[in-house]
Coordinates of C-alpha atoms and ligand atoms in Angstrom, one line a residue:
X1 CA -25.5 26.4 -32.4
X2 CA -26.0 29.2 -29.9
X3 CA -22.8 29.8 -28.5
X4 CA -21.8 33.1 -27.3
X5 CA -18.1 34.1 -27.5
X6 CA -16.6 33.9 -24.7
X7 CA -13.5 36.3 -23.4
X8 CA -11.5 34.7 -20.4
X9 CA -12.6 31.3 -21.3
X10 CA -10.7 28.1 -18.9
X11 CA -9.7 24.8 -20.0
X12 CA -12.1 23.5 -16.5
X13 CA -15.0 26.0 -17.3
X14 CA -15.5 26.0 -20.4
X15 CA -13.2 24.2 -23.2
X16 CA -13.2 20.7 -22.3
X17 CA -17.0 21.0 -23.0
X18 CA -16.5 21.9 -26.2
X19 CA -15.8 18.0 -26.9
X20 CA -18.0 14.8 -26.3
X21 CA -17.6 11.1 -25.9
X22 CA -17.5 10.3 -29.5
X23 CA -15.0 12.8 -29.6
X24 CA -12.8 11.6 -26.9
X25 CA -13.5 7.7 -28.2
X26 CA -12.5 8.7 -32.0
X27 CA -9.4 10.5 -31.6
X28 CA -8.1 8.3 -28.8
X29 CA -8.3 5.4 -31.6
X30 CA -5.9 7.9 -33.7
X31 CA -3.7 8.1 -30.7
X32 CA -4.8 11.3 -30.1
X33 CA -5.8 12.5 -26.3
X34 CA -8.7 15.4 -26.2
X35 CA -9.6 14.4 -22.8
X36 CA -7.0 15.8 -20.5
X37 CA -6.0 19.3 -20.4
X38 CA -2.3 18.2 -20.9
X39 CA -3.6 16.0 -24.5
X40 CA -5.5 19.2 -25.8
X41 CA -3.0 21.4 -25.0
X42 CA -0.3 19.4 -27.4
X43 CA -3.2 19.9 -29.8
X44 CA -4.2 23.3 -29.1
X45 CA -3.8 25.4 -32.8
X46 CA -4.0 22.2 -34.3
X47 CA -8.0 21.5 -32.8
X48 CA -8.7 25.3 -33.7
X49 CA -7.3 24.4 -37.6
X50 CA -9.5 21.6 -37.5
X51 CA -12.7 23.1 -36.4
X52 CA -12.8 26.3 -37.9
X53 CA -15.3 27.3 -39.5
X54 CA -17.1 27.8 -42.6
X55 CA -15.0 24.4 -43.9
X56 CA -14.0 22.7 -40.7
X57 CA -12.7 18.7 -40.8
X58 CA -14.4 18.1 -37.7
X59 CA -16.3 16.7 -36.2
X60 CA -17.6 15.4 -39.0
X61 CA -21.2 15.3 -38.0
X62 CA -22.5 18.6 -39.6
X63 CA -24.9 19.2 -36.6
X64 CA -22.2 19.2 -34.5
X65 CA -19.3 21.5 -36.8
X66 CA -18.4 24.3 -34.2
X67 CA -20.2 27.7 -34.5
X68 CA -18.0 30.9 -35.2
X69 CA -18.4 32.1 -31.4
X70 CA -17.6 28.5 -30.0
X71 CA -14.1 28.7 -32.2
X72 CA -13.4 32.3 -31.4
X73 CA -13.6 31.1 -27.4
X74 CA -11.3 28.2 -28.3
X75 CA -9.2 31.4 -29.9
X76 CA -9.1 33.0 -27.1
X77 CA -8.2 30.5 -24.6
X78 CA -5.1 29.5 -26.5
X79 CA -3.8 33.4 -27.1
X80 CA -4.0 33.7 -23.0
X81 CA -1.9 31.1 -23.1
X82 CA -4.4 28.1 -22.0
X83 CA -5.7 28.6 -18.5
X84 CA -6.5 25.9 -16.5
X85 CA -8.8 27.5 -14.5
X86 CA -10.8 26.9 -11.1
X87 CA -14.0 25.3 -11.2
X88 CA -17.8 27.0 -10.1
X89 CA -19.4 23.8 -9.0
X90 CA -22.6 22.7 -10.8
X91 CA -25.5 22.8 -8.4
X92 CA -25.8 19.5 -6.9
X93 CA -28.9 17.6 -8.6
X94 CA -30.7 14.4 -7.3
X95 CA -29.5 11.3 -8.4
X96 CA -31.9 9.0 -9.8
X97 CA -30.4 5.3 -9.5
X98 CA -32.1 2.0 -8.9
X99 CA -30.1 1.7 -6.2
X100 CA -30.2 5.1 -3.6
X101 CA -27.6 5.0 -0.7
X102 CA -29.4 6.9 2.5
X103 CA -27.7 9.2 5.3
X104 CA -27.8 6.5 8.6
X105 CA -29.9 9.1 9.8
X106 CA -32.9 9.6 8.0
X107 CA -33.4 5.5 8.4
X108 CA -37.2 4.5 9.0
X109 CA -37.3 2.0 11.5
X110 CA -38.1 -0.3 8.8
X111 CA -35.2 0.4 6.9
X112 CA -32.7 -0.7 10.2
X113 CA -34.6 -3.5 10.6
X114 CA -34.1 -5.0 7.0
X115 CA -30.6 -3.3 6.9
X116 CA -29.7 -5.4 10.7
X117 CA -31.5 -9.0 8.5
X118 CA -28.9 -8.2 5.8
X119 CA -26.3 -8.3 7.8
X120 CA -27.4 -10.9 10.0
X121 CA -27.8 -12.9 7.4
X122 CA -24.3 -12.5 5.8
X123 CA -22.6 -13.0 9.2
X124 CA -24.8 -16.1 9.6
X125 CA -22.8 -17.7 6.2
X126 CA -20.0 -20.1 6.5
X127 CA -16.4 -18.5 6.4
X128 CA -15.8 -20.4 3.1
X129 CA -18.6 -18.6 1.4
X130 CA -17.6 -16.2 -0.6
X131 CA -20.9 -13.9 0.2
X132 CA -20.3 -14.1 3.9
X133 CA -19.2 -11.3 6.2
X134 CA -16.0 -13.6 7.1
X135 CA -14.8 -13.7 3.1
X136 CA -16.2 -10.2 2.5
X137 CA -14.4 -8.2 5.3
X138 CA -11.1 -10.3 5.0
X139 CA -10.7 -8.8 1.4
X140 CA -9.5 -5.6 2.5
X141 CA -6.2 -7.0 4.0
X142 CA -6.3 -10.1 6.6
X143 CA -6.5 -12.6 6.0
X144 CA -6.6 -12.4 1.7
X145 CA -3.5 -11.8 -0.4
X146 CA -3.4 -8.0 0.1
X147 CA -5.3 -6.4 -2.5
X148 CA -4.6 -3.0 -0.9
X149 CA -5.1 0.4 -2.9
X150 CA -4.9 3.0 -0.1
X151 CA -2.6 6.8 -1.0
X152 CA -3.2 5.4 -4.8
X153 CA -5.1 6.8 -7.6
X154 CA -7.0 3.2 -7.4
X155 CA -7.9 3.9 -3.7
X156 CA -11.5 5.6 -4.7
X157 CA -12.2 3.2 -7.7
X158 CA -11.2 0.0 -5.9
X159 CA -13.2 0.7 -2.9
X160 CA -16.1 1.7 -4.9
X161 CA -16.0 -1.7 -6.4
X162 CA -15.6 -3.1 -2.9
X163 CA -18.7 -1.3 -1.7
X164 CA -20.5 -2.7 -4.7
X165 CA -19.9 -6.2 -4.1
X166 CA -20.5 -6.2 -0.2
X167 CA -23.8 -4.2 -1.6
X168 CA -24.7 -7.1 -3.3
X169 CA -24.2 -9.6 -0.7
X170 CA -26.5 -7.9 1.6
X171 CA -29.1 -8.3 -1.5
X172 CA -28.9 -11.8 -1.3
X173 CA -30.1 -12.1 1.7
X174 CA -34.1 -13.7 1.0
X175 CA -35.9 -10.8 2.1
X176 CA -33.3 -8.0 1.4
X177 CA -33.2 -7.5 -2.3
X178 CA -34.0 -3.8 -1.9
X179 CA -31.4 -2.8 0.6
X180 CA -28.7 -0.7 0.0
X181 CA -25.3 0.5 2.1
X182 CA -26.5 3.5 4.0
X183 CA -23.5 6.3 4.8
X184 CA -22.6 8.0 8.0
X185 CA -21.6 11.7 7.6
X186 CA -18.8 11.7 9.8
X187 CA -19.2 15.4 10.4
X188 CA -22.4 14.1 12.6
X189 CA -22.4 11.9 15.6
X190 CA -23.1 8.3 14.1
X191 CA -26.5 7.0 14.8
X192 CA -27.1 5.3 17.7
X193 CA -28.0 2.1 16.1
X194 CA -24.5 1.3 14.6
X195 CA -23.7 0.4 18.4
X196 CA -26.2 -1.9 18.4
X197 CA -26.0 -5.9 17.4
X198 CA -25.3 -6.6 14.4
X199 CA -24.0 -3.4 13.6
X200 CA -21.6 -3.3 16.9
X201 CA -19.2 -5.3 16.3
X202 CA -18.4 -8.9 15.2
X203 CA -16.4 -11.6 16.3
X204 CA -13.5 -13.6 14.3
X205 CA -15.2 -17.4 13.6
X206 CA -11.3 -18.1 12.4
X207 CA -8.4 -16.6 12.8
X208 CA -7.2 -14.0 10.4
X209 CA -3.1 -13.6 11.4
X210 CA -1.2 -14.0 14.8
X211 CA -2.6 -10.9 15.8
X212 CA -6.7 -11.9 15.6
X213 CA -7.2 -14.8 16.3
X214 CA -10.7 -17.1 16.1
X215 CA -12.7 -15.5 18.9
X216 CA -11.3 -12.1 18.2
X217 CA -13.8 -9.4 19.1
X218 CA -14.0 -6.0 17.1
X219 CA -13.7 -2.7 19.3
X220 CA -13.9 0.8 18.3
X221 CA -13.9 3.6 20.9
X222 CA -17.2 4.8 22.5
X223 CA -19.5 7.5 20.4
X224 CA -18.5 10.4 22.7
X225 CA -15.1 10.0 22.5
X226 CA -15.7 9.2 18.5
X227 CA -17.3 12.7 18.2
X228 CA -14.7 14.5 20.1
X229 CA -11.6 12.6 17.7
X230 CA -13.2 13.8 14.6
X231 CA -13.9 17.3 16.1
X232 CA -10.1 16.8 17.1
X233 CA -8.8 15.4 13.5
X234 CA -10.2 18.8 11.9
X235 CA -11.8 16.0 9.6
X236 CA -14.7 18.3 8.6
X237 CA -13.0 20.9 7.3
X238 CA -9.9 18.3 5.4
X239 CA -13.4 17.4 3.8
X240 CA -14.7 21.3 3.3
X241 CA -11.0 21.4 1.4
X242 CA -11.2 18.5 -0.7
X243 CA -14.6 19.3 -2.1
X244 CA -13.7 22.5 -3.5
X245 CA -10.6 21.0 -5.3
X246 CA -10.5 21.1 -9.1
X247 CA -7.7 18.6 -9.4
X248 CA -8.0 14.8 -8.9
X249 CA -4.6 15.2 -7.6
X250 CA -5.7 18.0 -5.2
X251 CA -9.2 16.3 -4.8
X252 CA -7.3 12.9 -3.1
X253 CA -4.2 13.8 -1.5
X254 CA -3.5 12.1 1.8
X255 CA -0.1 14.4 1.7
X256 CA -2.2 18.0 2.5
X257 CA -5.5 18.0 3.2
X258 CA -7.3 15.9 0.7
X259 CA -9.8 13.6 0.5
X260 CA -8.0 10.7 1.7
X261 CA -6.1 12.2 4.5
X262 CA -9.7 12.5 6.0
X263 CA -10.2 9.2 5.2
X264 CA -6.5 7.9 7.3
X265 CA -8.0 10.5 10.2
X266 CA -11.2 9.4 10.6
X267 CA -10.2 5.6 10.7
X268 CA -7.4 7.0 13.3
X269 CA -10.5 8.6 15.2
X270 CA -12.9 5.6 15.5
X271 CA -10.0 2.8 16.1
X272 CA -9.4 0.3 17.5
X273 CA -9.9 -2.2 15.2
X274 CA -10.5 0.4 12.0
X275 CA -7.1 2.2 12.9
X276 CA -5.1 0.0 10.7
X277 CA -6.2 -2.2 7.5
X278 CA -5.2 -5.3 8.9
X279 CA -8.9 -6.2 10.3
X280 CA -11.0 -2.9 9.6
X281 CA -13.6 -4.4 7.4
X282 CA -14.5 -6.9 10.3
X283 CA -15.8 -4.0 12.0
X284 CA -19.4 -3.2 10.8
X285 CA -18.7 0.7 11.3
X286 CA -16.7 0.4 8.3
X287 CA -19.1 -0.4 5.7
X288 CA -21.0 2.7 6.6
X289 CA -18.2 5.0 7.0
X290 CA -16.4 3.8 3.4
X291 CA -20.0 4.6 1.9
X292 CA -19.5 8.2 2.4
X293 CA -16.1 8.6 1.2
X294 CA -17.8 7.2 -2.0
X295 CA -20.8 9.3 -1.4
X296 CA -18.4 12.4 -1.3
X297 CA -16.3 11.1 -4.3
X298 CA -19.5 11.0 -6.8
X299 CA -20.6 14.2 -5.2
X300 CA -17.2 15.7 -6.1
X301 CA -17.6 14.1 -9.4
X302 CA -21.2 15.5 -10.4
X303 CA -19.7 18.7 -9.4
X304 CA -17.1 18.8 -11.7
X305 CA -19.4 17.5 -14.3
X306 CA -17.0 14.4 -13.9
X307 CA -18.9 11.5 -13.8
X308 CA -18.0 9.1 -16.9
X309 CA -14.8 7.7 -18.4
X310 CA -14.1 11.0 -20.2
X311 CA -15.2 13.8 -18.1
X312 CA -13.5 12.3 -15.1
X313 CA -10.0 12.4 -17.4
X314 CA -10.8 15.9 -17.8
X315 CA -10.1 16.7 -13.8
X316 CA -6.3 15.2 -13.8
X317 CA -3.2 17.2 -14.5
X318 CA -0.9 14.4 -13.2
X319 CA -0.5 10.9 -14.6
X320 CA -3.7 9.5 -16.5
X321 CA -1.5 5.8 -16.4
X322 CA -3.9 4.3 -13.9
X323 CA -6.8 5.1 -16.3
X324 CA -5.5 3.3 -18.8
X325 CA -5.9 -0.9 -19.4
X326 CA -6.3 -2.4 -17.3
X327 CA -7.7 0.5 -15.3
X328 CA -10.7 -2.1 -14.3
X329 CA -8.2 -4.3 -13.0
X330 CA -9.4 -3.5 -9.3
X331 CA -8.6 -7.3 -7.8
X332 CA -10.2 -9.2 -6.5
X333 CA -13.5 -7.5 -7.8
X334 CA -13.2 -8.0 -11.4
X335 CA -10.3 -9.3 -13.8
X336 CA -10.0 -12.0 -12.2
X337 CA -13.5 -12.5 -11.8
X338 CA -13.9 -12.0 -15.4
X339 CA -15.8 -8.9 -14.7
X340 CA -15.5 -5.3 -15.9
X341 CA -16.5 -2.6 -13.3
X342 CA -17.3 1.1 -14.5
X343 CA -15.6 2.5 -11.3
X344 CA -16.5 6.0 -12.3
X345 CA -19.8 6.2 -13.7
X346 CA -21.5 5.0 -10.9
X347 CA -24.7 3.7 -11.5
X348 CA -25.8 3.7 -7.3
X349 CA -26.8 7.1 -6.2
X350 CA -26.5 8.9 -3.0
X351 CA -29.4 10.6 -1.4
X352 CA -29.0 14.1 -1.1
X353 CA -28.4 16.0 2.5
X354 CA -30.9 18.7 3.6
X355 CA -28.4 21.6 4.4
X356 CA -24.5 20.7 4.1
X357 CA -24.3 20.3 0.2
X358 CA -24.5 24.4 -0.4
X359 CA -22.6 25.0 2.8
X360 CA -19.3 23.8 0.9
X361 CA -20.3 26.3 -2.2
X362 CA -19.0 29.2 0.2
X363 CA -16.3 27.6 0.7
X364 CA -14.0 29.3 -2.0
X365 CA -10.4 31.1 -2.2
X366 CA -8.6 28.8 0.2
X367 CA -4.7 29.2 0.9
X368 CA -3.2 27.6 -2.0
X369 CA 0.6 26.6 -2.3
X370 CA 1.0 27.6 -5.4
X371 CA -0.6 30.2 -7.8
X372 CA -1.0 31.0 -11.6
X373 CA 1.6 33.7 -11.5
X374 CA -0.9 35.3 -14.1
X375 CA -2.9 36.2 -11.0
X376 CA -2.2 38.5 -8.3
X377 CA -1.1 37.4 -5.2
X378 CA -1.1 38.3 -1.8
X379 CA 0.5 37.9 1.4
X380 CA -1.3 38.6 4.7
X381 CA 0.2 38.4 8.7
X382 CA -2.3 35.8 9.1
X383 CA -1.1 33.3 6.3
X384 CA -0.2 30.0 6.5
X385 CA 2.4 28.3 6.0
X386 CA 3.1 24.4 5.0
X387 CA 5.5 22.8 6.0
X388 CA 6.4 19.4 4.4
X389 CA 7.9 16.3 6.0
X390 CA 9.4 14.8 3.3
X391 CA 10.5 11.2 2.2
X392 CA 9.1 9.2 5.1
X393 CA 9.9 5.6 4.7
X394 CA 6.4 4.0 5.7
X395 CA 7.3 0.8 5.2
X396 CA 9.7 0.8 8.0
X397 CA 7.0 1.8 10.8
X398 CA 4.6 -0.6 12.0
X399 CA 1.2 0.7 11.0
X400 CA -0.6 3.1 11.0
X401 CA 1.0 6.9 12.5
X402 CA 0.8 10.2 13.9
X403 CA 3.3 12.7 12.6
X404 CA 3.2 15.5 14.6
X405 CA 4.9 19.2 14.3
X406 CA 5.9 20.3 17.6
X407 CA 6.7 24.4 18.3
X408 CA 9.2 25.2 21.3
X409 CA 8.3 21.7 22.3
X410 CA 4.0 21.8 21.8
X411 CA 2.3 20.1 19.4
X412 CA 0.6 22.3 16.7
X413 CA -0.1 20.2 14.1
X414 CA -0.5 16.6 13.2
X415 CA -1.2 14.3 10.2
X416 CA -2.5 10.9 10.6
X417 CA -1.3 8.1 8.0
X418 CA -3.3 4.9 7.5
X419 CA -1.6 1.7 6.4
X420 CA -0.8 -1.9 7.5
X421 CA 1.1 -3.1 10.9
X422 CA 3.1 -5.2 8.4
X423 CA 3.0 -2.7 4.7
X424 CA 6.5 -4.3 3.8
X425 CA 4.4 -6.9 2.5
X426 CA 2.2 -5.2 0.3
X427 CA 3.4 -4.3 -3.2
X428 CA 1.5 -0.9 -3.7
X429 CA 3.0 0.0 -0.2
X430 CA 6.5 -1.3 -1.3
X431 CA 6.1 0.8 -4.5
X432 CA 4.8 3.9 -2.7
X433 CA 7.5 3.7 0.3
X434 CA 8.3 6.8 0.3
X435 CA 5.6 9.6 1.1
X436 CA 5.1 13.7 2.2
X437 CA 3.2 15.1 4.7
X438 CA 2.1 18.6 5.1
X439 CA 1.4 20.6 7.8
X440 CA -0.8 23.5 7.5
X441 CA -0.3 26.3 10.3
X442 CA -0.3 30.3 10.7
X443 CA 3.0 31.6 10.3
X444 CA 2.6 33.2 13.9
X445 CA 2.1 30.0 15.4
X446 CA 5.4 28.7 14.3
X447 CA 7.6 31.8 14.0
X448 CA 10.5 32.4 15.8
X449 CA 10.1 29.1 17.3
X450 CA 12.4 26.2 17.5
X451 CA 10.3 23.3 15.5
X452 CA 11.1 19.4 15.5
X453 CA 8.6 16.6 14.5
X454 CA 7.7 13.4 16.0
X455 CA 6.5 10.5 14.7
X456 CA 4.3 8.0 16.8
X457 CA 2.5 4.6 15.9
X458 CA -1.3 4.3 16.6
X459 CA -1.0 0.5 17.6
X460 CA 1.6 0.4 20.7
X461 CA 3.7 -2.6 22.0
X462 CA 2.5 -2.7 25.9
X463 CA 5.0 -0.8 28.1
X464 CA 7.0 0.5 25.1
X465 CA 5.4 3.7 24.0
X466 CA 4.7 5.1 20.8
X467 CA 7.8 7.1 19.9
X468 CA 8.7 5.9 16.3
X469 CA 12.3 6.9 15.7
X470 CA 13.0 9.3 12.5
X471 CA 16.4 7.8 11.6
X472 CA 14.3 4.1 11.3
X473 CA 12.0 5.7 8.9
X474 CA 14.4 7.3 6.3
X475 CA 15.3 10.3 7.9
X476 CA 13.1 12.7 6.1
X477 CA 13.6 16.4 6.2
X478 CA 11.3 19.5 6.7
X479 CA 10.8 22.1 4.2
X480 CA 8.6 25.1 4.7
X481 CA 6.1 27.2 2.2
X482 CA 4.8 30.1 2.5
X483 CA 1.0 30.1 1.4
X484 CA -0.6 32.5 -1.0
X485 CA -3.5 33.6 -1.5
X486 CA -5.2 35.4 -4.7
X487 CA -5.6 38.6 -3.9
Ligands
CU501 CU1 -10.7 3.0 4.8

């Protein structure tokens, strides 16, 4: 094997390489976790023992035993004390996938046109088909039993699946076998023909809940004022962050600037109807906004080198429970259907943008809560700082919200929050009441200033404001960090 030693190997860069699939799947069956960096590291001299060589146990395919250099790496990662390390993202490749999701943009007039019979065609269906627009959309909350896995490990796997099966349903559609669920980078102004019919709305045949009734018409807020609310939300750059994470964890937070706190903004900055989950889905917007948060997961993914079963395990330092069975229980789209979905390895791919996916690349050494203390640190005038609010009830405000951080009385920072006008009736909400947000702002912005936070609800009661009182919601508290940076 020609392995060359390396010196300041990292769990991320280099160790969790050393081991594949057959690995992971035969020492699992022992009980035995190689997959995560927390399993190897219970392992750690005990997987050096084990491979050394001239004599090693394993693996036990001798093409495979490890060379001298590839142990003395191992060596050296556990005698500095097993660093986790940061990952250099692999250069983005092309996927090759029978089935290639577009950019909206780069549509061929052709492409709408099949893409606008698809849909047609679904909306067309009887409510009581289970491949029509009416079933399809009502999965996500109204009018289903709520299936919801939003600020949950589950969130990117279960709407993967989801995106998959409305996918599907548009290839039923005679005539449509080869279309596939474009995205909308929501760092660019959304094409002009998603405000065009069939893509510009759609009207309830039945009624959903109280609150959308039959003849209920989808609304979302006009494309100027759509551009200028993601410009607003910071929403590029909460994306910028979360693609340069090495962490699941980090990667999908909704509590600091992750991957699904862009997601709660941008549905915030489109509304009406996407501001909450309750009808969302109706909206045809949807469909092509969700397909690039899944566009940017798998990008994430390939990055990382993340993109089956195993590797993926190989990003998370928390909990790896959700992984486990019955991690493809992602109702209503398989289980119960009797179906297995691989959430993770894909098998759609995503074509690639022109300029944006090297852009991120420079993206490095952002502000970081916490560092390894084996590195040096630094603090500059011009750090940030987060402040937390922490242990908001959610389940006691009526949808979705708007926590904002207010400085002698201005606003300077806010976090949207995505979720349900009625959450006290979903289970995952019920079991995830309690949740942190984090502000990010310069320590000069905020210092010597008297600071207070407000909470307001997206949807409003006519004539009654927005103001969501603090004492309703659990009274959480506010805790402040300063950020470091390696220096
Ligand atoms: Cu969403």
């Amino acid at each position: 094997m020609a392995d060359k030693e390396i010196k300041n190997p990292t769990y991320i860069e280099h160790i969790r390489h050393f081991f594949e699939e057959i690995d992971h799947a035969h020492m699992w069956a022992k009980n035995i976790d190689l997959s995560t960096y927390k399993g190897l590291f219970d392992q750690g001299p005990n997987v050096y023992f084990q491979t050394l060589p001239p004599n090693a146990n394993m693996p036990k395919d001798p093409a495979r035993k490890w060379s001298q250099q590839r142990s003395d790496t191992y060596k050296n990662w556990i005698a500095q004390g097993y660093p986790f390390g940061t990952a250099k993202p692999a250069p983005l490749k092309v996927d090759k996938a029978p089935r290639i999701r577009k950019d909206v943009d780069s549509l061929s007039e052709q492409e709408i046109a099949d893409l606008s019979k698809a849909f047609s065609g679904i909306m067309a269906r009887a409510p009581g088909d289970s491949d029509s627009y009416f079933a399809l959309a009502g999965l996500h909350w109204y009018p289903a039993p709520t299936f919801c896995q939003h600020h949950v490990d589950k969130y990117n796997p279960w709407h993967r699946a989801y995106l998959l099966r409305f996918e599907d349903a548009l290839r039923s559609v005679e005539g449509c076998e080869n279309v596939t669920l474009p995205y909308w980078d929501i760092t660019k102004p959304p094409a002009d023909f998603l405000f065009k019919a069939p893509f510009s709305g759609y009207k309830l045949p039945q009624d959903i809940h109280p609150a959308y009734p039959a003849g209920y018409q989808t609304s979302r807020f006009t494309k100027s004022r759509i551009v200028k609310n993601v410009a607003d939300e910071d929403i590029a750059d909460k994306i910028a962050n979360a693609m340069v994470q090495t962490t699941w964890g980090d990667f999908i937070s909704y509590t600091s600037d992750g991957i699904e706190a862009a997601h709660d903004h941008g549905h915030g900055a489109i509304g009406e109807t996407l501001s909450t989950p309750d009808a969302a889905a109706f909206d045809p917007i949807f469909w092509f906004f969700h397909s690039n948060w899944d566009r940017l997961w798998w990008e994430w993914q390939k990055r990382l080198q993340a993109t089956t079963y195993w590797t993926f395990r190989s990003t998370i330092q928390g909990s790896t429970v959700f992984l486990e069975p019955p991690f493809d229980d992602l109702r209503p789209f398989a289980l119960t259907s009797g179906q297995t979905i691989d959430s993770i390895a894909l098998g759609v791919g995503y074509e690639l943008q022109k300029a944006g996916a090297e852009s991120l690349v420079a993206m490095q050494n952002r502000s970081v809560g916490s560092l390894a203390a084996g590195k040096v640190m630094a603090i500059h005038d011009e750090s940030l700082t987060s402040i937390r609010l922490k242990g908001i009830d959610r389940t006691k405000i009526p949808g979705s919200f708007r926590a904002e951080l207010k400085a002698d009385g201005k606003k300077v920072a806010h976090r949207t929050f995505f979720q349900s006008t009625q959450p006290q009736t979903c289970e995952n909400c019920r079991k995830n009441a309690l949740i942190n947000l984090d502000f990010r702002v310069p320590l000069k912005a905020i210092r010597n200033k008297r600071l207070d936070v407000e909470i307001h609800t997206l949807v409003t009661q006519e004539g009654l404001g927005s103001r969501f009182p603090l004492h309703a919601c659990g009274n959480p508290t506010l805790n402040a960090r300063l950020l470091l940076e390696g220096g």
